[in-house]
Amino acid sequence: METVGRILTTGLLLLALELSGVTPALAAPPDIQIGQSIYRAGLQASGEPLRATVQKGVVLQGADAACVKCHRRSGLGGSEGQNPIRPIAGRLLFNSSQSGYVQRRPMAPGAVEVRPAYTRASLGRALREGVDPTGRTLDALMPRYALDDAEIDQLYAYLDGLSAAADPGVTEREIHFSTIITPDVSSDRRRAMLDVMQGFFRDKNGGTRKETRRREVSKEEMYRAFRTWVLHVWELAGAPETWRDQLAALYRQQPVFAVIGGLGGGSWQPVHSFCEAFEVPCVFPDVDYPDVAGTGYYPLYFSRGVTLEAEVLAKHRRESGQSMKSGKIVQVYRDHPLGLSISRAFRDALRERNGEDVIDYALPATGPLPADFLAGLQRKERPGTLVLWLDSSDLKALDFAEASPDGLEAVYVSASLSAMRGPDLPENWLSKLMMVYPFELPATRAQRMTRLNAWLRARNIPIGDERTQANAFFAATITGDAVSHLRENFSRDYFIERIENMTQSSVSPSIYPHLSLGPGQRFASKGAYVVRFPAGAGGAPVAVSDWLIAEPALPASLAIQQDDL
C-alpha cells in the first residue's frame, strides 16, 4: 500500500507541476521531482500548497511561498530591491563560503560573511527556524517553512543538483548557439539577419584580447570561462506541424545552449513549443505571431506582435473618445488561423475594455481579393471605423480608387503586417488613414540606428532591412552581455535571469523604443503609437497618440481567481 500511495502521490505531483507550468526533468527520480515542486511551484509532496511565514507573521502559500520567488530558478542569487538574495544552488550552499570554489562564483552584493557549509540538518533548521549554520538569525524576509523531514530531504536532493553542471551546448572549449528561420521568410530578410549574426560571431571569436591563450594559462575566472562561439543555422521546411520534430532532430544532432534571434513570417508556436519542451532559451526572435497564450519560461520575445497592436487600437479608441461615437466598427482579415487570432484579440479587447462590438468581414484565406470588395463593403455597412488587418500586397490590391471614404472617421492598418510602410492611397483616403505602430518613430529612429550602421559599415555588411538587422543585432548583443556575466555558471536559467536584468539597460539599439523585462516577463515591448501619414511629409508617419501600453486582458476565470487572492 505504501508503494501504491507513493505512485499516486507522484502522479498527482506531476499533474500539479504540469498545470502550474513547471516542466519536470523527465529522467529525474521522484524525490528530485518533489524537491523541484517545492522549490519552483510551492507544492508539497501531497500536492497541497506549501505554507511559510515571513516578517510580522504574514503567511505565504503555494507559489507565493516557493523558493523560486526570491532565489530564482537557477538558485544562483541576485537581489530584491536593496536586499541581497544569496545563492542556494547546492555547489555553493553545501560548501563553506571560504572555499575557493565558492569565492570564485558570483555572489549577491553584501553576501560576504563567512559561513560553514550547510548540511542536511542545518538546511532544515534554516528553513524551519530561520537560523544559519553559525547560529545567526536569518533576515526576516526569509520565510520560515512548515516542512517535514522527508520534504527537507527532497529539497536537499534537489538543491544539490541545481545548476550543478554546464547545460547542454557547452563544452570545455565551445558554446553552441543556433538561429531558426521558417520557410515563409523572404531571402532578403534571411540574408540581412545572417549577415549580422555571422559578423557578430566573427567578432566574438576574433581573439582581440588573446582569450584562448588566457583561458589556458590564467587563474582568473573571467578568462577560464571563455568559449569559442559556434553558430548553427536551423532552416525549417514544410508544414508548421512538422517543425517541432525537425528542431528536435537538429537539437539531438547538436545541442545548443540557446537560440539567438530567428525569423518567422507566420505562427511561431511550433518553435515556442520546442523551446519549452527542450528547455532551450530562445532569445528575441523577430516575429509578429509569437505564442501569446502559453505560459512559457524559455522563449523571450520583443513584443506580443500583432495581438498587441489590436489591444493598443482598442485602448486608443477609448482614450481618444472614439468609443463614445455610434458609428459601426468593421474589421477585415484573412480567414486563416493568424487572421482569426488578430480579429479575436481586437474583438475581445473592444468588448471587455470598451463595451463595443465589431462587425467581422473574413476574406478567403488565400487568393486575390474581389475587384469591388471595398466599395461593396462601404455601400452595405456604412462603417464609421474600418480596420484592415491585411498585409501590404492585400492593401495594394484593394479598390480604394473606386470606393468612397465618405462617412468614415478613420481607417486603421497594422505597421507589422504592412512592413512599417503606409499604403499608397488617394488623398481622400490618406486623410482618414492611421496605423498602429509598435516601433521607434522615424524622426528619432535614425539616431538610434547610428551605432548599428557604423558597426555594419566597419564590417562591410550591406545595410538592408532595418527592422531585421536591428533586432538581430540586439538579440546577439544581449546574449553576449548575458554570457559574459555567467562566468563559469553555464546555466540556461541563470542566462535568462541575466537577460531579464539587463534588457532595460542595454545600449544596443532595436527597432522598438522601450524594452524592459522583469522576473517572469516574456514580452519586452508593451506598447505602440498610433500614427498618421500627412500629405507632403515624404511618407513619414507622425504620432497622433502617446506611447500606449496595453496589457493583455485576463480571461474571466483568471480575473475571478485574482480577485479572490
Coordinates of C-alpha atoms in Angstrom, one line a residue:
M1 CA 0.0 0.0 0.0
E2 CA 2.9 2.4 0.8
T3 CA 4.3 1.8 -2.8
V4 CA 0.8 2.4 -4.3
G5 CA 0.4 5.5 -2.3
R6 CA 3.8 6.8 -3.4
I7 CA 3.0 6.2 -7.1
L8 CA -0.3 8.0 -6.7
T9 CA 1.4 10.9 -4.9
T10 CA 4.0 11.2 -7.6
G11 CA 1.3 11.1 -10.3
L12 CA -0.6 13.9 -8.6
L13 CA 2.6 15.9 -8.2
L14 CA 3.4 15.6 -11.9
L15 CA -0.1 16.7 -12.8
A16 CA 0.2 19.6 -10.4
L17 CA 3.5 20.6 -12.0
E18 CA 2.1 20.4 -15.5
L19 CA -0.9 22.6 -14.5
S20 CA 1.4 25.1 -12.8
G21 CA 3.6 25.5 -15.9
V22 CA 6.6 23.7 -14.3
T23 CA 8.4 21.3 -16.6
P24 CA 9.7 18.3 -14.6
A25 CA 13.0 16.7 -15.5
L26 CA 11.8 13.5 -17.3
A27 CA 14.7 11.3 -16.1
A28 CA 14.7 12.7 -12.5
P29 CA 13.8 10.3 -9.7
P30 CA 10.6 11.0 -7.7
D31 CA 12.4 12.7 -4.8
I32 CA 14.0 15.2 -7.1
Q33 CA 10.6 15.9 -8.7
I34 CA 9.1 16.5 -5.3
G35 CA 12.0 18.8 -4.3
Q36 CA 11.6 20.6 -7.6
S37 CA 7.9 21.1 -6.9
I38 CA 8.6 22.6 -3.5
Y39 CA 11.3 24.9 -5.0
R40 CA 9.5 26.0 -8.2
A41 CA 5.8 25.7 -7.6
G42 CA 5.4 25.8 -3.8
L43 CA 3.7 22.4 -3.8
Q44 CA 4.3 19.8 -1.2
A45 CA 4.6 16.0 -1.9
S46 CA 0.9 15.7 -1.2
G47 CA 0.1 18.3 -3.8
E48 CA -1.1 20.7 -1.1
P49 CA 0.2 24.3 -1.2
L50 CA 3.4 25.0 0.7
R51 CA 3.0 27.3 3.8
A52 CA 5.5 29.7 5.2
T53 CA 5.6 32.7 7.5
V54 CA 7.6 35.9 7.0
Q55 CA 8.1 39.1 9.0
K56 CA 5.2 40.3 11.1
G57 CA 3.5 36.9 10.9
V58 CA 2.4 37.2 7.3
V59 CA 1.5 33.8 5.9
L60 CA 2.5 32.8 2.4
Q61 CA 1.0 29.8 0.5
G62 CA 1.7 28.0 -2.7
A63 CA 3.6 29.8 -5.4
D64 CA 4.0 32.9 -3.2
A65 CA 6.0 30.7 -0.7
A66 CA 8.1 28.9 -3.4
C67 CA 11.8 29.3 -3.1
V68 CA 12.0 30.4 -6.8
K69 CA 10.1 33.6 -5.9
C70 CA 13.3 35.1 -4.5
H71 CA 16.2 32.8 -5.3
R72 CA 15.1 32.5 -8.9
R73 CA 15.0 29.3 -11.0
S74 CA 18.8 29.0 -11.2
G75 CA 19.4 29.3 -7.4
L76 CA 22.4 31.5 -8.2
G77 CA 21.2 34.5 -6.3
G78 CA 20.6 38.2 -7.2
S79 CA 18.8 40.9 -5.4
E80 CA 15.3 42.1 -4.4
G81 CA 15.4 45.8 -4.4
Q82 CA 18.2 46.7 -1.9
N83 CA 18.2 43.2 -0.4
P84 CA 20.8 40.7 -1.5
I85 CA 19.5 37.3 -2.3
R86 CA 22.1 34.6 -1.6
P87 CA 22.9 31.8 -4.0
I88 CA 21.4 28.5 -2.7
A89 CA 22.4 26.1 -5.6
G90 CA 24.0 23.1 -3.9
R91 CA 27.6 23.5 -5.0
L92 CA 27.5 27.0 -3.3
L93 CA 25.3 26.2 -0.4
F94 CA 26.9 23.0 0.6
N95 CA 30.4 24.4 0.5
S96 CA 31.9 26.9 3.0
S97 CA 31.9 30.5 1.9
Q98 CA 35.6 30.5 2.5
S99 CA 36.3 27.7 -0.1
G100 CA 37.9 28.8 -3.3
Y101 CA 35.1 27.1 -5.2
V102 CA 32.5 29.4 -3.7
Q103 CA 34.6 32.5 -3.7
R104 CA 35.1 32.5 -7.5
R105 CA 31.4 32.2 -8.1
P106 CA 29.2 35.4 -8.4
M107 CA 27.8 36.4 -5.1
A108 CA 25.0 38.8 -4.4
P109 CA 26.0 42.2 -3.2
G110 CA 26.7 42.1 0.5
A111 CA 26.9 38.3 0.7
V112 CA 30.5 38.3 2.1
E113 CA 30.0 36.9 5.6
V114 CA 32.0 33.7 6.3
R115 CA 29.8 30.7 7.0
P116 CA 30.4 26.9 7.1
A117 CA 28.9 24.6 4.6
Y118 CA 25.3 23.8 5.0
T119 CA 24.3 20.2 5.8
R120 CA 21.0 18.5 5.6
A121 CA 20.4 19.2 9.3
S122 CA 21.4 22.9 9.1
L123 CA 19.3 23.3 6.0
G124 CA 16.3 22.0 7.8
R125 CA 17.0 24.4 10.8
A126 CA 17.4 27.4 8.4
L127 CA 14.1 26.6 6.6
R128 CA 12.1 25.9 9.7
E129 CA 13.6 28.3 12.3
G130 CA 15.5 30.9 10.2
V131 CA 18.9 30.1 11.8
D132 CA 22.0 29.6 9.7
P133 CA 24.9 27.2 10.4
T134 CA 26.7 29.7 12.6
G135 CA 23.6 30.3 14.8
R136 CA 22.9 33.7 13.2
T137 CA 19.2 34.6 12.7
L138 CA 18.4 35.0 9.0
D139 CA 16.7 38.1 7.7
A140 CA 13.0 38.4 8.4
L141 CA 12.3 38.4 4.7
M142 CA 13.5 34.7 4.6
P143 CA 10.3 32.6 5.1
R144 CA 10.1 30.0 7.9
Y145 CA 8.6 26.9 6.3
A146 CA 6.3 24.1 7.6
L147 CA 8.2 21.2 6.1
D148 CA 8.6 17.6 7.5
D149 CA 11.8 15.6 7.5
A150 CA 11.0 13.8 4.2
E151 CA 10.4 17.1 2.4
I152 CA 13.6 18.6 3.8
D153 CA 15.4 15.5 2.3
Q154 CA 13.7 16.0 -1.0
L155 CA 14.5 19.7 -1.2
Y156 CA 18.1 19.0 -0.1
A157 CA 18.4 16.5 -3.0
Y158 CA 17.0 19.0 -5.5
L159 CA 19.3 21.8 -4.4
D160 CA 22.3 19.5 -4.5
G161 CA 21.9 19.2 -8.3
L162 CA 20.6 22.7 -9.0
S163 CA 22.8 24.5 -11.6
A164 CA 25.5 21.9 -10.7
A165 CA 26.9 21.4 -14.2
A166 CA 27.0 23.2 -17.6
D167 CA 23.8 22.8 -19.5
P168 CA 23.8 21.2 -23.0
G169 CA 25.6 23.0 -25.8
V170 CA 28.6 23.9 -23.7
T171 CA 31.9 22.0 -23.9
E172 CA 35.3 22.8 -22.4
R173 CA 36.2 25.0 -25.5
E174 CA 33.0 25.8 -27.3
I175 CA 29.5 27.2 -26.7
H176 CA 26.9 26.4 -29.3
F177 CA 24.0 28.6 -30.4
S178 CA 21.5 28.3 -33.2
T179 CA 19.2 30.7 -35.0
I180 CA 15.9 29.5 -36.6
I181 CA 14.4 30.5 -39.9
T182 CA 11.0 29.4 -41.1
P183 CA 10.3 28.7 -44.8
D184 CA 7.9 31.7 -45.1
V185 CA 10.8 34.2 -44.7
S186 CA 12.0 36.2 -47.7
S187 CA 15.5 35.7 -48.9
D188 CA 16.3 39.4 -48.3
R189 CA 15.4 39.2 -44.6
R190 CA 17.2 35.9 -44.2
R191 CA 20.4 37.4 -45.6
A192 CA 20.0 40.6 -43.5
M193 CA 19.8 38.6 -40.3
L194 CA 22.5 36.1 -41.1
D195 CA 24.9 38.9 -42.1
V196 CA 24.5 40.4 -38.6
M197 CA 24.7 37.1 -36.8
Q198 CA 27.8 35.8 -38.6
G199 CA 29.5 39.2 -38.2
F200 CA 28.8 39.2 -34.5
F201 CA 30.2 35.6 -34.1
R202 CA 33.3 36.6 -36.0
D203 CA 33.8 39.4 -33.6
K204 CA 33.3 37.1 -30.6
N205 CA 35.9 34.7 -31.9
G206 CA 38.4 37.3 -33.2
G207 CA 40.8 36.8 -30.4
T208 CA 41.4 40.5 -29.9
R209 CA 42.4 40.0 -26.3
K210 CA 44.1 36.6 -26.8
E211 CA 41.2 35.0 -25.0
T212 CA 42.0 31.4 -26.0
R213 CA 45.6 31.7 -24.6
R214 CA 44.4 33.4 -21.4
R215 CA 41.9 30.6 -20.8
E216 CA 44.8 28.1 -20.9
V217 CA 47.2 29.9 -18.5
S218 CA 45.1 32.2 -16.4
K219 CA 43.6 31.6 -12.9
E220 CA 41.1 34.4 -13.4
E221 CA 37.5 33.1 -13.8
M222 CA 36.6 35.6 -16.5
Y223 CA 39.3 34.1 -18.8
R224 CA 38.7 30.4 -17.9
A225 CA 35.0 30.9 -18.8
F226 CA 35.9 31.9 -22.4
R227 CA 34.4 29.6 -25.1
T228 CA 34.5 29.8 -28.9
W229 CA 31.1 30.7 -30.2
V230 CA 29.6 28.3 -32.8
L231 CA 26.5 29.3 -34.8
H232 CA 24.2 26.7 -36.3
V233 CA 21.6 27.9 -38.8
W234 CA 18.4 25.8 -38.4
E235 CA 16.3 26.4 -41.5
L236 CA 12.9 24.7 -41.4
A237 CA 10.9 23.3 -44.3
G238 CA 7.4 22.0 -45.0
A239 CA 4.3 22.5 -42.9
P240 CA 4.4 24.1 -39.4
E241 CA 3.1 20.9 -37.8
T242 CA 6.4 19.2 -38.8
W243 CA 8.7 22.0 -37.4
R244 CA 8.9 20.8 -33.8
D245 CA 10.1 17.3 -34.9
Q246 CA 12.6 18.9 -37.3
L247 CA 14.0 21.1 -34.5
A248 CA 14.1 18.1 -32.1
A249 CA 16.2 16.2 -34.7
L250 CA 18.6 19.1 -35.2
Y251 CA 18.9 19.5 -31.4
R252 CA 19.7 15.9 -30.8
Q253 CA 22.3 16.0 -33.6
Q254 CA 23.9 19.1 -31.9
P255 CA 22.6 20.5 -28.7
V256 CA 22.8 24.3 -28.4
F257 CA 22.9 26.4 -25.2
A258 CA 20.4 28.9 -26.6
V259 CA 18.6 30.1 -29.8
I260 CA 19.5 33.6 -30.7
G261 CA 17.1 35.7 -32.7
G262 CA 15.3 33.9 -35.6
L263 CA 12.8 34.8 -38.3
G264 CA 9.3 33.7 -38.9
G265 CA 6.6 35.1 -41.2
G266 CA 3.7 33.2 -39.7
S267 CA 2.9 31.3 -36.4
W268 CA 5.9 30.8 -34.2
Q269 CA 4.0 28.4 -31.9
P270 CA 5.8 25.2 -33.1
V271 CA 9.2 26.8 -32.3
H272 CA 7.9 28.1 -29.0
S273 CA 6.8 24.5 -28.1
F274 CA 10.2 23.2 -29.0
C275 CA 12.0 25.7 -26.8
E276 CA 9.8 24.8 -23.8
A277 CA 10.0 21.0 -24.3
F278 CA 13.8 21.1 -24.5
E279 CA 14.2 23.9 -22.0
V280 CA 16.3 25.9 -24.5
P281 CA 16.3 29.8 -24.2
C282 CA 15.0 31.3 -27.4
V283 CA 16.2 34.9 -27.3
F284 CA 14.2 37.6 -29.1
P285 CA 13.1 36.1 -32.4
D286 CA 11.9 38.7 -34.9
V287 CA 8.3 37.5 -35.3
D288 CA 4.8 39.1 -35.5
Y289 CA 2.9 36.0 -34.2
P290 CA 4.6 34.8 -31.0
D291 CA 2.8 32.4 -28.8
V292 CA 0.8 34.8 -26.5
A293 CA -1.5 32.1 -25.0
G294 CA 1.1 29.9 -23.4
T295 CA 2.9 30.2 -20.1
G296 CA 6.4 29.6 -21.5
Y297 CA 9.6 30.2 -19.5
Y298 CA 12.3 29.8 -22.1
P299 CA 11.1 32.0 -25.1
L300 CA 11.8 35.7 -24.7
Y301 CA 10.0 38.0 -27.2
F302 CA 10.3 41.6 -28.4
S303 CA 6.5 42.0 -28.1
R304 CA 3.2 40.3 -28.4
G305 CA 3.2 41.2 -32.1
V306 CA 0.0 41.9 -34.0
T307 CA -2.0 40.9 -31.0
L308 CA -0.5 43.8 -29.1
E309 CA -1.5 46.1 -31.9
A310 CA -5.1 45.0 -31.7
E311 CA -5.2 45.7 -28.0
V312 CA -3.5 49.1 -28.4
L313 CA -6.0 50.1 -31.0
A314 CA -8.9 49.3 -28.6
K315 CA -7.2 51.4 -25.9
H316 CA -6.6 54.3 -28.4
R317 CA -10.3 54.3 -29.2
R318 CA -11.2 54.5 -25.6
E319 CA -8.6 57.2 -24.7
S320 CA -9.3 59.3 -27.8
G321 CA -13.1 59.3 -27.2
Q322 CA -13.8 57.4 -30.4
S323 CA -15.5 54.6 -28.4
M324 CA -18.2 57.1 -27.4
K325 CA -19.3 57.5 -31.0
S326 CA -22.0 55.4 -32.6
G327 CA -20.5 54.6 -36.0
K328 CA -20.1 50.9 -36.9
I329 CA -16.7 49.3 -36.5
V330 CA -15.8 46.9 -39.2
Q331 CA -12.7 44.7 -39.3
V332 CA -11.4 42.9 -42.4
Y333 CA -9.0 40.0 -42.2
R334 CA -8.0 36.8 -43.9
D335 CA -9.9 33.7 -42.9
H336 CA -6.9 31.7 -41.7
P337 CA -5.6 31.0 -38.1
L338 CA -3.4 34.0 -38.0
G339 CA -6.1 36.4 -39.3
L340 CA -8.6 34.8 -36.9
S341 CA -6.3 35.3 -33.9
I342 CA -5.9 39.1 -34.7
S343 CA -9.6 39.6 -35.2
R344 CA -10.4 37.7 -32.0
A345 CA -7.9 39.8 -30.0
F346 CA -9.4 43.1 -31.3
R347 CA -13.0 41.9 -30.7
D348 CA -12.2 40.7 -27.2
A349 CA -10.4 43.9 -26.3
L350 CA -13.3 46.1 -27.6
R351 CA -15.9 44.2 -25.7
E352 CA -14.0 43.7 -22.4
R353 CA -12.4 47.2 -22.2
N354 CA -14.7 49.5 -24.2
G355 CA -18.1 47.7 -24.3
E356 CA -18.1 47.9 -28.1
D357 CA -19.0 45.4 -30.8
V358 CA -17.3 44.9 -34.2
I359 CA -18.6 43.5 -37.5
D360 CA -16.3 40.9 -39.0
Y361 CA -15.5 40.6 -42.7
A362 CA -13.4 37.5 -43.3
L363 CA -11.7 37.3 -46.7
P364 CA -10.8 33.9 -48.2
A365 CA -7.6 32.5 -46.7
T366 CA -5.7 32.8 -50.0
G367 CA -6.3 34.1 -53.5
P368 CA -7.0 37.5 -55.0
L369 CA -9.5 40.0 -53.4
P370 CA -12.8 40.6 -55.1
A371 CA -12.5 43.5 -57.5
D372 CA -15.1 45.7 -55.8
F373 CA -14.8 44.4 -52.3
L374 CA -14.2 47.7 -50.5
A375 CA -16.8 49.6 -52.5
G376 CA -19.3 46.8 -51.8
L377 CA -18.5 46.9 -48.1
Q378 CA -18.9 50.6 -47.9
R379 CA -22.3 50.5 -49.6
K380 CA -23.6 47.7 -47.4
E381 CA -22.2 48.6 -43.9
R382 CA -21.5 52.4 -44.0
P383 CA -18.8 51.9 -41.3
G384 CA -17.6 54.7 -39.1
T385 CA -14.3 52.9 -38.4
L386 CA -12.6 50.5 -40.8
V387 CA -9.8 48.2 -39.5
L388 CA -7.8 46.4 -42.2
W389 CA -5.7 43.5 -40.7
L390 CA -4.1 43.0 -44.1
D391 CA -0.6 42.8 -45.4
S392 CA 1.0 45.1 -48.0
S393 CA 0.0 43.1 -51.0
D394 CA -3.6 42.9 -49.9
L395 CA -3.8 46.6 -49.1
K396 CA -2.3 47.4 -52.6
A397 CA -5.0 45.3 -54.2
L398 CA -8.0 46.9 -52.5
D399 CA -10.2 49.1 -54.7
F400 CA -9.6 52.4 -52.9
A401 CA -9.8 54.5 -56.1
E402 CA -13.4 53.1 -56.8
A403 CA -14.6 53.3 -53.2
S404 CA -15.5 56.4 -51.2
P405 CA -14.4 57.2 -47.6
D406 CA -17.4 59.4 -47.0
G407 CA -18.8 58.8 -43.6
L408 CA -15.6 57.2 -42.3
E409 CA -14.0 58.6 -39.2
A410 CA -10.8 56.5 -39.5
V411 CA -9.2 53.7 -41.4
Y412 CA -6.6 51.7 -39.4
V413 CA -3.9 49.4 -40.6
S414 CA -1.1 47.4 -38.9
A415 CA 2.5 48.5 -39.1
S416 CA 3.8 45.0 -38.7
L417 CA 1.6 43.5 -41.4
S418 CA 2.4 46.3 -43.8
A419 CA 6.2 46.3 -43.2
M420 CA 6.0 49.6 -41.4
R421 CA 5.0 51.5 -44.6
G422 CA 1.7 53.2 -45.2
P423 CA -0.2 52.1 -48.3
D424 CA -0.2 54.3 -51.4
L425 CA -3.7 55.8 -51.1
P426 CA -5.7 58.5 -52.9
E427 CA -5.7 61.8 -51.0
N428 CA -9.3 61.5 -49.8
W429 CA -8.4 58.1 -48.2
L430 CA -5.0 59.2 -46.9
S431 CA -6.6 61.8 -44.7
K432 CA -8.5 59.1 -42.9
L433 CA -5.6 56.6 -42.6
M434 CA -4.0 55.7 -39.2
M435 CA -1.5 53.0 -38.4
V436 CA -0.9 51.1 -35.1
Y437 CA 2.9 51.5 -34.9
P438 CA 4.8 49.5 -32.2
F439 CA 8.2 50.7 -33.4
E440 CA 10.5 53.6 -32.9
L441 CA 9.3 56.6 -34.9
P442 CA 11.3 57.6 -37.9
A443 CA 12.0 61.0 -36.5
T444 CA 14.1 59.5 -33.7
R445 CA 15.0 56.1 -35.2
A446 CA 17.9 57.4 -37.3
Q447 CA 19.8 58.5 -34.2
R448 CA 19.2 55.2 -32.5
M449 CA 20.4 53.3 -35.6
T450 CA 23.7 55.2 -35.8
R451 CA 25.7 52.7 -33.7
L452 CA 24.3 49.7 -35.7
N453 CA 25.0 51.4 -39.1
A454 CA 28.6 52.2 -38.0
W455 CA 29.0 48.6 -36.9
L456 CA 27.7 47.3 -40.3
R457 CA 29.9 49.6 -42.3
A458 CA 33.0 48.6 -40.4
R459 CA 32.4 45.0 -41.3
N460 CA 31.4 45.7 -44.9
I461 CA 27.9 44.3 -44.3
P462 CA 25.3 45.9 -46.6
I463 CA 22.7 47.9 -44.9
G464 CA 19.4 46.1 -45.6
D465 CA 16.1 45.6 -43.9
E466 CA 16.3 47.9 -40.9
R467 CA 14.0 46.1 -38.6
T468 CA 15.6 42.7 -39.3
Q469 CA 19.2 43.9 -38.8
A470 CA 18.4 46.0 -35.7
N471 CA 16.6 43.2 -34.0
A472 CA 19.2 40.6 -34.8
F473 CA 21.9 42.9 -33.5
F474 CA 20.0 43.4 -30.3
A475 CA 19.4 39.7 -29.8
A476 CA 23.1 38.9 -30.4
T477 CA 24.3 41.7 -28.2
I478 CA 22.1 40.9 -25.2
T479 CA 23.2 37.3 -25.5
G480 CA 26.8 38.3 -25.4
D481 CA 26.3 40.6 -22.5
A482 CA 24.4 37.9 -20.5
V483 CA 27.0 35.2 -21.3
S484 CA 29.8 37.5 -20.1
H485 CA 28.1 37.7 -16.7
L486 CA 27.7 33.9 -16.3
R487 CA 31.4 33.4 -15.6
E488 CA 31.6 29.6 -15.3
N489 CA 27.9 29.2 -14.4
F490 CA 26.7 27.9 -17.8
S491 CA 23.1 27.6 -16.6
R492 CA 20.3 28.4 -19.0
D493 CA 18.1 29.5 -16.2
Y494 CA 20.8 31.9 -14.9
F495 CA 21.3 33.1 -18.5
I496 CA 17.6 34.0 -18.7
E497 CA 17.8 35.8 -15.4
R498 CA 20.7 37.9 -16.6
I499 CA 18.7 38.9 -19.7
E500 CA 15.7 39.8 -17.6
N501 CA 18.0 42.1 -15.5
M502 CA 19.9 43.6 -18.5
T503 CA 17.4 44.2 -21.2
Q504 CA 16.2 47.7 -20.0
S505 CA 19.8 49.0 -19.6
S506 CA 21.1 47.6 -22.8
V507 CA 22.7 50.3 -25.1
S508 CA 22.2 48.1 -28.2
P509 CA 19.6 49.5 -30.5
S510 CA 16.5 47.7 -31.6
I511 CA 13.6 48.8 -33.7
Y512 CA 11.5 49.0 -30.5
P513 CA 11.7 52.2 -28.4
H514 CA 11.0 50.8 -25.0
L515 CA 12.3 47.4 -23.9
S516 CA 12.3 46.0 -20.4
L517 CA 11.8 42.7 -18.7
G518 CA 11.3 41.7 -15.1
P519 CA 11.3 38.3 -13.4
G520 CA 8.9 36.1 -15.4
Q521 CA 8.1 38.7 -18.0
R522 CA 8.5 37.4 -21.6
F523 CA 7.5 40.4 -23.8
A524 CA 9.9 43.3 -23.6
S525 CA 8.0 45.9 -25.5
K526 CA 4.5 46.5 -24.2
G527 CA 3.0 49.4 -26.3
A528 CA 2.7 51.2 -29.6
Y529 CA 1.9 54.6 -31.1
V530 CA -0.9 55.4 -33.4
V531 CA 0.4 57.5 -36.3
R532 CA -0.9 59.4 -39.4
F533 CA 0.7 59.9 -42.8
P534 CA 0.3 63.6 -43.5
A535 CA 0.3 64.7 -47.2
G536 CA 3.6 66.1 -48.3
A537 CA 5.6 64.6 -45.4
G538 CA 7.5 62.2 -47.6
G539 CA 5.6 59.2 -46.4
A540 CA 6.9 59.5 -42.9
P541 CA 4.4 58.7 -40.1
V542 CA 3.7 61.2 -37.4
A543 CA 2.4 60.2 -34.0
V544 CA -1.1 61.2 -33.0
S545 CA -1.0 59.4 -29.7
D546 CA 1.4 58.9 -26.8
W547 CA 3.1 55.6 -26.4
L548 CA 0.1 53.4 -25.4
I549 CA 0.8 50.4 -23.1
A550 CA -1.8 47.7 -23.4
E551 CA -1.6 44.7 -21.1
P552 CA -3.5 41.6 -22.2
A553 CA -7.0 41.2 -20.9
L554 CA -7.4 38.5 -18.3
P555 CA -9.8 35.7 -19.1
A556 CA -12.9 35.9 -16.9
S557 CA -11.9 32.8 -14.9
L558 CA -8.4 34.1 -14.1
A559 CA -9.8 37.5 -13.2
I560 CA -12.0 35.9 -10.6
Q561 CA -9.1 34.0 -9.1
Q562 CA -7.1 37.2 -8.9
D563 CA -9.9 38.9 -7.1
D564 CA -10.1 36.1 -4.6
L565 CA -6.5 36.4 -3.6

